mmCIF file of C-alpha atoms in Angstrom:
data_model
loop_
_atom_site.group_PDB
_atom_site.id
_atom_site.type_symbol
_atom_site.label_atom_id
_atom_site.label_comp_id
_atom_site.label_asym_id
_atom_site.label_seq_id
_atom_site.Cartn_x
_atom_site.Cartn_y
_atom_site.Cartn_z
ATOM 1 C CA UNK A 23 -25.547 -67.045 -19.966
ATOM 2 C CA UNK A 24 -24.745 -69.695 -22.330
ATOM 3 C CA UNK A 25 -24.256 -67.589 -25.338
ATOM 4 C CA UNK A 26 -21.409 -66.059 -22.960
ATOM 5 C CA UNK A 27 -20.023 -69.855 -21.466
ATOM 6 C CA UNK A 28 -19.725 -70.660 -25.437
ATOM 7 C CA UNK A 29 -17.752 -66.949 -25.974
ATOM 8 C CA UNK A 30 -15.800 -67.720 -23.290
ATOM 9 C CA UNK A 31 -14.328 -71.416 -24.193
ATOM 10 C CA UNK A 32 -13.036 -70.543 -27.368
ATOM 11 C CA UNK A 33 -11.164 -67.570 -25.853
ATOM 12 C CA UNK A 34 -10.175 -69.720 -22.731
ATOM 13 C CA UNK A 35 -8.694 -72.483 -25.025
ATOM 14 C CA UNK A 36 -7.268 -70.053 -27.741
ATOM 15 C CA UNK A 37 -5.622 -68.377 -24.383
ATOM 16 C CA UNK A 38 -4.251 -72.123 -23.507
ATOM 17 C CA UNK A 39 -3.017 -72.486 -26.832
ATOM 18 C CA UNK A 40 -0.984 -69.131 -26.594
ATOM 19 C CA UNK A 41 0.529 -70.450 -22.953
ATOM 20 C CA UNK A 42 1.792 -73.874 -24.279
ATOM 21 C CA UNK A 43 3.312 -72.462 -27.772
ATOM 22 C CA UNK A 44 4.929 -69.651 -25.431
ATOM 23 C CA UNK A 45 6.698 -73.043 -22.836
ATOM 24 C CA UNK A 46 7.103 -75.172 -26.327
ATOM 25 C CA UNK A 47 9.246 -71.597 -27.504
ATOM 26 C CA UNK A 48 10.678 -71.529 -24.397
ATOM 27 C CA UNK A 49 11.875 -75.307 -24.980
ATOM 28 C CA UNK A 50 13.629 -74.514 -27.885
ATOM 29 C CA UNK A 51 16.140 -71.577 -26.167
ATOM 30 C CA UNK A 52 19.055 -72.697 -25.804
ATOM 31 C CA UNK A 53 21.291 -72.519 -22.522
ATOM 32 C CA UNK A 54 20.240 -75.015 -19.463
ATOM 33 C CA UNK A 55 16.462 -76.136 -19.410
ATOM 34 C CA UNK A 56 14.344 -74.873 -16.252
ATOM 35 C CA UNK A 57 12.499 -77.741 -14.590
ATOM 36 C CA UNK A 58 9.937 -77.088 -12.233
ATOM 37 C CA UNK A 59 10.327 -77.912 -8.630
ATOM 38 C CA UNK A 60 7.424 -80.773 -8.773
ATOM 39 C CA UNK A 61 9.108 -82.206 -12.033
ATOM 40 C CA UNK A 62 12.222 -82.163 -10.899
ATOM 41 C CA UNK A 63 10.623 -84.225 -7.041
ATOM 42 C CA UNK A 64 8.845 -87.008 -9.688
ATOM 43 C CA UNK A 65 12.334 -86.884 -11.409
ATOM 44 C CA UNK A 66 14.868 -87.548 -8.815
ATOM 45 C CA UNK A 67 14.019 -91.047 -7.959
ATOM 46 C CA UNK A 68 14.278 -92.443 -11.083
ATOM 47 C CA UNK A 69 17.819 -90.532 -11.999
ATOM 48 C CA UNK A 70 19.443 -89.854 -8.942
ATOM 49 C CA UNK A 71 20.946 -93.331 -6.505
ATOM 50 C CA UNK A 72 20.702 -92.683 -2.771
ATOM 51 C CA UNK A 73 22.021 -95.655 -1.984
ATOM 52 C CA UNK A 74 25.922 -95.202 -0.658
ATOM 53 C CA UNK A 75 28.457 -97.012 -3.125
ATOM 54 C CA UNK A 76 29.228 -100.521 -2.217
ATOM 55 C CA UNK A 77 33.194 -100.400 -0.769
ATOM 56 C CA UNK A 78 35.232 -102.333 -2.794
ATOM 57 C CA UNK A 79 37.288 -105.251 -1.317
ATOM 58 C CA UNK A 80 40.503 -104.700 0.218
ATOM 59 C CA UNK A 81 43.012 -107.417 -0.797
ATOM 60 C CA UNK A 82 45.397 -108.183 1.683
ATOM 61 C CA UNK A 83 49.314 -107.626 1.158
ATOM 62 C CA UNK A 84 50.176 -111.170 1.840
ATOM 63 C CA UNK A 85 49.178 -114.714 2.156
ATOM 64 C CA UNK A 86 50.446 -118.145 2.776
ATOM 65 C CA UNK A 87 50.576 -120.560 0.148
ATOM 66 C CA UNK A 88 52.593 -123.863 -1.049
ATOM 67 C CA UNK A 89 55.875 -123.326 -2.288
ATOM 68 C CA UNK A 90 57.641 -125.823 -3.619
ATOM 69 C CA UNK A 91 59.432 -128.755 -0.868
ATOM 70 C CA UNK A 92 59.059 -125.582 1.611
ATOM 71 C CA UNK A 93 55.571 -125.853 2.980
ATOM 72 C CA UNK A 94 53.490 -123.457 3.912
ATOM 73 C CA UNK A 95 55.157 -120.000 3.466
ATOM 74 C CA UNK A 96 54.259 -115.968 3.443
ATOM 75 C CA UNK A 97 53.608 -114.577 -0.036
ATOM 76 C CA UNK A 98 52.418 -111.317 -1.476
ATOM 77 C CA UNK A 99 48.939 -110.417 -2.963
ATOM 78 C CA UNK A 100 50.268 -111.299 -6.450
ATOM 79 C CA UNK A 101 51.615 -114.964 -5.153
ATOM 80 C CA UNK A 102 55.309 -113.988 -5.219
ATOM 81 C CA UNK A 103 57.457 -116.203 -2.064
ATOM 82 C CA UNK A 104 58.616 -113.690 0.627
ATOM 83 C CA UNK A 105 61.425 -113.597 2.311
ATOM 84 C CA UNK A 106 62.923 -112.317 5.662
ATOM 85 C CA UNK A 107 66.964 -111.413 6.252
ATOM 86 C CA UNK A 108 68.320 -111.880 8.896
ATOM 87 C CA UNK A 109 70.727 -109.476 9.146
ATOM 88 C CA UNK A 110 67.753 -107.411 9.829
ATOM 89 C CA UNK A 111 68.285 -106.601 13.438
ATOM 90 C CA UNK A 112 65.905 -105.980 16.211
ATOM 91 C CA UNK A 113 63.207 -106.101 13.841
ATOM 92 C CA UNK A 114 64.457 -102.680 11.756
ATOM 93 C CA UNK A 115 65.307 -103.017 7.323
ATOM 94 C CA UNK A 116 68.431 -102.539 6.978
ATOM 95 C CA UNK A 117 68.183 -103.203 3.041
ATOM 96 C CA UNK A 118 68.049 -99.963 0.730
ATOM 97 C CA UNK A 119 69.394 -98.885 -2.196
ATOM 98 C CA UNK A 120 70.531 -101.124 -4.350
ATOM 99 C CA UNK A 121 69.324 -103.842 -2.033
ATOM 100 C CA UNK A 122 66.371 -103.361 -2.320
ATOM 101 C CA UNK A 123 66.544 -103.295 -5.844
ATOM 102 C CA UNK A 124 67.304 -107.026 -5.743
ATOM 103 C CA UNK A 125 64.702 -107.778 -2.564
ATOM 104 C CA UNK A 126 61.936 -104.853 -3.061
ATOM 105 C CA UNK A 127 60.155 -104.204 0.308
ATOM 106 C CA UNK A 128 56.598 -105.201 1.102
ATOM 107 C CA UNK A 129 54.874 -102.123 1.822
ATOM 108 C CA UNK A 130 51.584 -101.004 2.829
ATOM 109 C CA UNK A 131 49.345 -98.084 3.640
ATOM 110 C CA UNK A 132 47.611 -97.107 7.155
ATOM 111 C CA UNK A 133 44.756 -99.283 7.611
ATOM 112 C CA UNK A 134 45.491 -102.505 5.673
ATOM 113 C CA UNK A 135 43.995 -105.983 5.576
ATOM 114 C CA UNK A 136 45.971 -108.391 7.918
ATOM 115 C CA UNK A 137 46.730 -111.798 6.033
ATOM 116 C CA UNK A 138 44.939 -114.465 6.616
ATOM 117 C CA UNK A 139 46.014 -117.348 8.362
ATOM 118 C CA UNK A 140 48.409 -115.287 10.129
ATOM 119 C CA UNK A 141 47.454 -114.377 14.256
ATOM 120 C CA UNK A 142 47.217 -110.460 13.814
ATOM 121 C CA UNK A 143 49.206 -109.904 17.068
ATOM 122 C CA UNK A 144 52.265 -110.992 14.912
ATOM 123 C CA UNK A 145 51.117 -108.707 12.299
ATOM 124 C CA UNK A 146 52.568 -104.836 12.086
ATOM 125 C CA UNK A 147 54.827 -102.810 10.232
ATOM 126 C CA UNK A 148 58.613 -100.973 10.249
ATOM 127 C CA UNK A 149 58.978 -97.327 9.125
ATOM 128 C CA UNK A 150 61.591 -97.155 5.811
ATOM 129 C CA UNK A 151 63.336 -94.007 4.787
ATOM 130 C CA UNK A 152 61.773 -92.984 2.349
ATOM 131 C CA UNK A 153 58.661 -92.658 4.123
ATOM 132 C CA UNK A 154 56.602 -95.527 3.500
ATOM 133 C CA UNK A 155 55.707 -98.716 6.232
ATOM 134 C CA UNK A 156 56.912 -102.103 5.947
ATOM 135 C CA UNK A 157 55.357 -105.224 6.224
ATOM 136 C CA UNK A 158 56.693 -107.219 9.405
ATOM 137 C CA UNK A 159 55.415 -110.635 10.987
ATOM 138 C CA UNK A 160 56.680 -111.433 13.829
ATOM 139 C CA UNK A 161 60.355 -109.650 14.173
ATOM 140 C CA UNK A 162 60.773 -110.222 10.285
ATOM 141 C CA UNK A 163 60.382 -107.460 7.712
ATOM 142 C CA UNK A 164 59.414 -109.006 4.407
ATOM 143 C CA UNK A 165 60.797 -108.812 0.916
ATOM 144 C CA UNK A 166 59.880 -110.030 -2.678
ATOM 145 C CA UNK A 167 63.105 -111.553 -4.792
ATOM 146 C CA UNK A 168 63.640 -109.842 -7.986
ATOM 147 C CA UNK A 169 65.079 -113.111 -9.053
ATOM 148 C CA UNK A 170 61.699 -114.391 -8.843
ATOM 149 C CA UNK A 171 59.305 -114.738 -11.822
ATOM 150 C CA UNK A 172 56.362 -116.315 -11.037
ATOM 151 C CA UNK A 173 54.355 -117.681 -8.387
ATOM 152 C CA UNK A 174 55.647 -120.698 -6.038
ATOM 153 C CA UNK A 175 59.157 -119.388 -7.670
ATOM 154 C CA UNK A 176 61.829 -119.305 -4.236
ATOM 155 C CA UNK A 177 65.147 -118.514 -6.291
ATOM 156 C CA UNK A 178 65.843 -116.267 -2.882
ATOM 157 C CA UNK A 179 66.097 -119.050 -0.605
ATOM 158 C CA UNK A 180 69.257 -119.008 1.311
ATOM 159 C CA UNK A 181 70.705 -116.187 -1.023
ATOM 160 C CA UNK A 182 73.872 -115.494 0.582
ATOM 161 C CA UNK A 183 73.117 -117.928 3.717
ATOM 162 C CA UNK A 184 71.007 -114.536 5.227
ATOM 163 C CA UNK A 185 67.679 -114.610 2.856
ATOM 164 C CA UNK A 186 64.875 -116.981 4.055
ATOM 165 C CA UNK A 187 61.355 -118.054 3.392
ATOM 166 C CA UNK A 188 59.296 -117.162 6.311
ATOM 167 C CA UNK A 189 56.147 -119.497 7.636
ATOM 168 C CA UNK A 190 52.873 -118.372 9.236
ATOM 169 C CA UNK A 191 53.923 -117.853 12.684
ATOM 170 C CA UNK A 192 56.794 -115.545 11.977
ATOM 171 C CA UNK A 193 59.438 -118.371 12.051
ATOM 172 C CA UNK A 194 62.100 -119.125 9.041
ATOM 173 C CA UNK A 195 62.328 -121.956 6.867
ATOM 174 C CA UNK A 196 66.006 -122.608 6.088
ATOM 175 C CA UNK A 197 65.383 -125.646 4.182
ATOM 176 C CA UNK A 198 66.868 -126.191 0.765
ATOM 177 C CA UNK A 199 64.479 -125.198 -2.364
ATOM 178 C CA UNK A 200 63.952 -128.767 -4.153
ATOM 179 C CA UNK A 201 66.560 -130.561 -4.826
ATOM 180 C CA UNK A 202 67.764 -132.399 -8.087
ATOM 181 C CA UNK A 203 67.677 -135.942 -7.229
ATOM 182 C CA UNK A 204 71.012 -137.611 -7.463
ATOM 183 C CA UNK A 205 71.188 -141.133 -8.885
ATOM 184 C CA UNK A 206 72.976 -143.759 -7.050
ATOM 185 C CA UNK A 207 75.678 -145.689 -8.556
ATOM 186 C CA UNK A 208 76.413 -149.023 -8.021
ATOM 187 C CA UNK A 209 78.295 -150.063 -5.756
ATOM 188 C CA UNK A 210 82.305 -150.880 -7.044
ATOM 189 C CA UNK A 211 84.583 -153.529 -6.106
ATOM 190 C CA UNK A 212 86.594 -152.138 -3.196
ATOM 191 C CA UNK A 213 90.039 -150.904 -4.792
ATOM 192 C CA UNK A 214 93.028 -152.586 -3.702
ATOM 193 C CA UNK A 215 94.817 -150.383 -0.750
ATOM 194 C CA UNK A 216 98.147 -148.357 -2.269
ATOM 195 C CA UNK A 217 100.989 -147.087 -0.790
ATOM 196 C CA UNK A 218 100.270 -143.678 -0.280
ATOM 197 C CA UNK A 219 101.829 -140.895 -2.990
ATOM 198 C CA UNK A 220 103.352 -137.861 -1.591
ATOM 199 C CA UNK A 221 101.054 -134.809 -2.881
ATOM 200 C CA UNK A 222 103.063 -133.005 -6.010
ATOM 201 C CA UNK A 223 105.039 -129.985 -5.872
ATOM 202 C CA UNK A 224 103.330 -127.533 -7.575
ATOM 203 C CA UNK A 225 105.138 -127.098 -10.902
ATOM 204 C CA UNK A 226 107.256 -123.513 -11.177
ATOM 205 C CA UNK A 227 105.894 -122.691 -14.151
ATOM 206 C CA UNK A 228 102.203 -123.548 -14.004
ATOM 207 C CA UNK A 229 99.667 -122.216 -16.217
ATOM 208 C CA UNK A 230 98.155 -119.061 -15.082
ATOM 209 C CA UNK A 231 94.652 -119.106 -14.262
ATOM 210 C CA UNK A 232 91.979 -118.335 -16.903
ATOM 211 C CA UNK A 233 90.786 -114.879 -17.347
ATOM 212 C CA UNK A 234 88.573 -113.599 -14.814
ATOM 213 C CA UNK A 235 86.549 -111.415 -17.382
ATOM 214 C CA UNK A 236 85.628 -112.670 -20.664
ATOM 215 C CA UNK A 237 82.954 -112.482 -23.437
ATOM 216 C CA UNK A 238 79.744 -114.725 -23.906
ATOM 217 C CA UNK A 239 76.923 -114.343 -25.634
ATOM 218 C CA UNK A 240 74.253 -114.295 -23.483
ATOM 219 C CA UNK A 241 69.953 -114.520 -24.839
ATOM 220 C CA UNK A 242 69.294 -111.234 -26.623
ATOM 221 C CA UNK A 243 71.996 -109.043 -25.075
ATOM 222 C CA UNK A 244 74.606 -110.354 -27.374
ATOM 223 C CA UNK A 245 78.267 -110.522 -26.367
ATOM 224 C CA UNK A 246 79.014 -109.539 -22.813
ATOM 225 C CA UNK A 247 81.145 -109.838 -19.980
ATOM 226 C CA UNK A 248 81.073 -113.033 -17.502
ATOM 227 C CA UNK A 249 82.835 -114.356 -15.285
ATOM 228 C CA UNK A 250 85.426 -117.349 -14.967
ATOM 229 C CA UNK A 251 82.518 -119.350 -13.736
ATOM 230 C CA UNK A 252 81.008 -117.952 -17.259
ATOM 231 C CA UNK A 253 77.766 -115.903 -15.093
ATOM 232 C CA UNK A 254 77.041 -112.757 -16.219
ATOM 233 C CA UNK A 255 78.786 -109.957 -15.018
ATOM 234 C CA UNK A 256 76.718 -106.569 -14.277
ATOM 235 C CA UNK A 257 77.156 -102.709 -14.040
ATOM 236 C CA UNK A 258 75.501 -100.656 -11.460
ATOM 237 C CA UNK A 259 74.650 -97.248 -12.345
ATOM 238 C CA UNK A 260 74.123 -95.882 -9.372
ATOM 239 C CA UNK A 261 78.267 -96.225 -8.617
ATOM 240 C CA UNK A 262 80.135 -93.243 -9.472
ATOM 241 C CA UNK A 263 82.987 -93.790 -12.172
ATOM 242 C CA UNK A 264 85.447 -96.700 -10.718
ATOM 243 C CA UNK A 265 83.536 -96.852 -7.355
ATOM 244 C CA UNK A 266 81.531 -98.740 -5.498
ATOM 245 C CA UNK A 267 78.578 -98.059 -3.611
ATOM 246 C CA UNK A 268 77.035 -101.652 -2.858
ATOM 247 C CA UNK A 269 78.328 -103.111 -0.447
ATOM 248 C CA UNK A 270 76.553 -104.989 2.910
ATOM 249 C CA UNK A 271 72.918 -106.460 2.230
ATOM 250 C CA UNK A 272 73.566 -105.179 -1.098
ATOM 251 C CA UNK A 273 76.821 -107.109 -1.929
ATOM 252 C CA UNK A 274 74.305 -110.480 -0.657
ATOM 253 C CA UNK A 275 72.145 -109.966 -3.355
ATOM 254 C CA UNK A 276 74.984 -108.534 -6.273
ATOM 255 C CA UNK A 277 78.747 -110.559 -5.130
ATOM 256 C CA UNK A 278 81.417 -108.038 -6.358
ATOM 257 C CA UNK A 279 83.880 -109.404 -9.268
ATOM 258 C CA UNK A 280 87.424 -109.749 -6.713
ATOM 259 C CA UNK A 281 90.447 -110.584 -8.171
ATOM 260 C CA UNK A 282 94.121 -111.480 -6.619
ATOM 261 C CA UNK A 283 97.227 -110.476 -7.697
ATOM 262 C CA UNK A 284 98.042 -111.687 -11.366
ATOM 263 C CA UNK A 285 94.739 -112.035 -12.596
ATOM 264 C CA UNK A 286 94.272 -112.013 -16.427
ATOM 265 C CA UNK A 287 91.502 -110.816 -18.440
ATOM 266 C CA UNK A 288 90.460 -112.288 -22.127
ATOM 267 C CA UNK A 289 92.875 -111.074 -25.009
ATOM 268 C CA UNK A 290 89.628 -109.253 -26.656
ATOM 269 C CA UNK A 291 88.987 -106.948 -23.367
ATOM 270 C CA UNK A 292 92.998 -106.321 -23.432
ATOM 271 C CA UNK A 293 91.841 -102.552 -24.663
ATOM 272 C CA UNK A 294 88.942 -101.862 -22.678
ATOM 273 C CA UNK A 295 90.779 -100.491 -19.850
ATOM 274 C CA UNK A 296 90.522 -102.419 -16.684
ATOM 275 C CA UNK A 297 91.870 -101.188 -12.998
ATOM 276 C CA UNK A 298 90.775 -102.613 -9.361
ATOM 277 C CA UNK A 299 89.409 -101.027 -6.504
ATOM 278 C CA UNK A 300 89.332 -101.296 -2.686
ATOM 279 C CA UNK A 301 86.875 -102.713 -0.409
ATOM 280 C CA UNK A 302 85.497 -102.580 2.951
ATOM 281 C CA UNK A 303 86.459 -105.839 3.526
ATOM 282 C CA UNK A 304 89.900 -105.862 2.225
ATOM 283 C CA UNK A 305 89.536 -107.608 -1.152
ATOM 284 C CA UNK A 306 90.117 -105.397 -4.228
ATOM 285 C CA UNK A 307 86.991 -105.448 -6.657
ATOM 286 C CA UNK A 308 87.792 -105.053 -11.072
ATOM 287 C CA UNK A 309 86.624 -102.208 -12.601
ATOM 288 C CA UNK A 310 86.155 -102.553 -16.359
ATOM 289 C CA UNK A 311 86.023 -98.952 -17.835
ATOM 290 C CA UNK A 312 84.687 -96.838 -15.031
ATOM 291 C CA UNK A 313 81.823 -99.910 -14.170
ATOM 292 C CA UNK A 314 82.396 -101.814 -10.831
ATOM 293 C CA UNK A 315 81.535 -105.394 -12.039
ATOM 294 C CA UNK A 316 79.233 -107.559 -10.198
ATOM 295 C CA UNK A 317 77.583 -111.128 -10.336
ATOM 296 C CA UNK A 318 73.680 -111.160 -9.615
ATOM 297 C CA UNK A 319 72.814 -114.097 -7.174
ATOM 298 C CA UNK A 320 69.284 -114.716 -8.718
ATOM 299 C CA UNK A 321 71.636 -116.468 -11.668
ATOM 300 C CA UNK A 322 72.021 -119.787 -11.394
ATOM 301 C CA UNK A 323 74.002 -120.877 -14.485
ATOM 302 C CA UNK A 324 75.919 -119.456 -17.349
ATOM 303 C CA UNK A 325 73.795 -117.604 -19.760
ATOM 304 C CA UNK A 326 71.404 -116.525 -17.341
ATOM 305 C CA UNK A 327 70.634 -112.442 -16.903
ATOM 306 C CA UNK A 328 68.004 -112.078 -14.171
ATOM 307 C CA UNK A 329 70.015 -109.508 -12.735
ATOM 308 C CA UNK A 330 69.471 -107.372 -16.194
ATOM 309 C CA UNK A 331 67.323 -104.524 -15.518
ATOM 310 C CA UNK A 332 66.787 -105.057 -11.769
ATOM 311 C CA UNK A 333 65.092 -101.451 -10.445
ATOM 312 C CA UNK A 334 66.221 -100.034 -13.526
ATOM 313 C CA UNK A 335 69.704 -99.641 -12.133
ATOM 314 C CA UNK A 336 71.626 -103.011 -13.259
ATOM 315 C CA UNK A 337 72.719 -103.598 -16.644
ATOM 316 C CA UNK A 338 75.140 -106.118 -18.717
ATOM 317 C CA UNK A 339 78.285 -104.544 -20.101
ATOM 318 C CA UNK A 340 79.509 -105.216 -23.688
ATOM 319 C CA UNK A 341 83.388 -105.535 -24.852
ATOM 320 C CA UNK A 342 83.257 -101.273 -25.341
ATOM 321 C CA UNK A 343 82.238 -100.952 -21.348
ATOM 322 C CA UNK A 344 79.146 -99.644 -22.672
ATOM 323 C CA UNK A 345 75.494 -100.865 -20.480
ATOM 324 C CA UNK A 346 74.058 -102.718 -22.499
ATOM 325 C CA UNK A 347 70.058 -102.157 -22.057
ATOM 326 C CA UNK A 348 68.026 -104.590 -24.285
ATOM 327 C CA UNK A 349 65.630 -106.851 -22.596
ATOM 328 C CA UNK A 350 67.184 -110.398 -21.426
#
C-alpha cells in the first residue's frame, strides 16, 4: 500500500502538471479569453458599477439679476438681459426672420427648469414656427439682443419704443438704461428782452442737403457705406436683388435707409448704381447696387458695426456694393 500511494503521487502531480501547461497553452490562443463562471462572480464587483449614474444638473433658461439703473430683471442662463416686445400680442412671437436675427428667441425643451425667483404659475412657453417652444413669463415671450455683448449689457432697452426689459413678475421696465450725467451750468444774467425777429425766408437757392450715403472707415471693415448721421449702413442677404423683405418687428431692430425727393449721394458712390424702392408704409427705401440699405439699432454712434454679422445674414457694404464679411 504505500509503495503504491508513493507510485501514485508522482503520476497524480505529473498529471496536474500536464492540466495547468494545457490552461497556461490555452492562455496564450488568441481570440477572447474564457473566464469561468465563479471567476467571472469574484470579478464583477470589483469591475462592473451598479450604482445608477448621478443625473447631472439642469441649469435653468433664465434668471434675474442686476442690470444696470434697471433693477432686478429676467436674464438667460449665460447672464445676457432679456427682453419682451410688445407688439407681441395676446401673448403669441410675432418676431421671425430677420427679427429674430437681431432679438434671438429664448427657447427651451419639454421638461425644463423654471427660473428661480420667478412664481412658476407665470412660467410657460409659446410654440414658434419652426418647431421649437418659447420662453414666456407672464404674457411676455422673451428675447436676447444681438446688440448685446456681455452680461448686465441692456443696449435693447426701448429699441424702437417696443423692446423692454422685463422684471420677475412678468411686468416691463420702461425705464431709461443709465444715463450720462449732464453738468449744470451756471446760471447767466437774464438777457435783455428784444423785439421779436420775424423767422427768415428760406433762401431760393439753399444748399442741398448732404449726401445720404457716403464712405467711412469703420474698425477692420475698412471703407463702407454710412449714413448722413455717419452709422453704418448694412445689407441683408436674405432680400432678393433691389427688394426688401424686413419690414415690421424686423424694421424695429434694422431702420431702412429712406430718402425724399432730391437726395444726393457722395461723389465717390456716383458709379455704384443707386435706385429706391417702395414700402409698406409709403416711404421709398435706397437701394445701392441690388442691396436694400439698412441702419442696425444696436449702434449707437458712428463707427460702430454691431449689426455686422448678426445671424449670419447682415453685412457692411463697400464703395463696389460688394458685402463686406470681415469681423468688426
Amino acid at each position: 500500500m504505500k509503495l503504491r500511494s508513493l507510485i501514485a503521487a508522482p503520476i497524480a502531480l505529473a498529471a496536474c502538471g500536464l492540466f495547468l501547461a494545457g490552461c497556461g497553452q490555452a492562455s496564450q490562443v488568441t481570440g477572447t479569453p474564457a473566464i469561468s463562471a465563479a471567476a467571472a462572480a469574484v470579478a464583477a464587483p470589483s469591475s462592473v458599477s451598479t450604482s445608477a449614474p448621478a443625473k447631472a444638473a439642469e441649469v435653468a433658461p433664465a434668471a434675474v439679476a442686476q442690470a444696470g439703473t434697471l433693477g432686478q430683471v429676467m436674464v438667460g442662463a449665460n447672464g445676457n438681459t432679456l427682453y419682451a416686445f410688445t407688439k407681441d400680442v395676446d401673448g403669441v412671437s410675432t418676431c421671425f426672420d430677420a427679427c429674430a436675427a437681431a432679438w434671438p428667441a429664448v427657447t427651451v425643451t419639454v421638461g425644463f427648469t423654471p427660473p428661480a425667483g420667478v412664481d412658476p404659475a407665470l412660467v410657460s412657453t409659446v410654440d414658434r414656427p419652426d418647431g421649437s417652444k418659447q420662453l414666456k413669463i407672464g404674457k411676455w415671450p422673451l428675447y436676447f439682443y444681438a446688440g448685446d455683448g456681455a452680461a448686465g449689457e441692456t443696449n435693447g432697452q426701448g429699441v424702437g419704443g417696443v423692446w423692454f426689459v422685463q422684471a420677475a413678475d412678468g411686468t416691463l421696465i420702461k425705464g431709461d438704461t443709465a444715463p450720462a450725467p449732464v453738468a449744470e451750468a451756471p446760471a447767466a444774467e437774464p438777457a435783455p428782452a428784444a423785439d421779436p425777429v420775424p423767422a427768415a425766408e428760406p433762401a431760393a437757392d439753399a444748399e442741398p442737403a448732404g449726401p445720404v450715403v457716403a464712405l467711412a472707415q469703420v474698425g477692420n471693415l475698412g471703407e463702407v457705406m454710412v449714413g448722413a448721421n455717419g452709422h453704418t449702413l448694412y445689407a441683408f442677404t436674405s432680400d432678393p436683388a433691389g427688394e426688401s423683405t424686413c419690414f415690421d418687428a424686423c424694421a424695429e431692430a434694422w431702420p431702412p435707409l429712406t430718402v425724399d425727393d432730391g437726395f444726393t449721394i457722395s461723389d465717390e458712390l456716383q458709379a455704384s448704381g443707386v435706385s429706391t424702392i417702395d414700402r409698406p408704409d409709403g416711404s421709398r427705401q435706397l437701394v445701392m447696387g441690388k442691396w436694400a440699405l439698412y441702419y442696425y439699432a444696436g449702434d449707437g454712434a458712428p463707427g460702430e458695426a454691431n449689426g455686422q454679422g448678426v445671424g449670419g445674414k447682415w453685412y457692411a457694404i463697400d464703395a463696389t456694393c460688394t458685402l463686406v464679411k470681415t469681423t468688426a
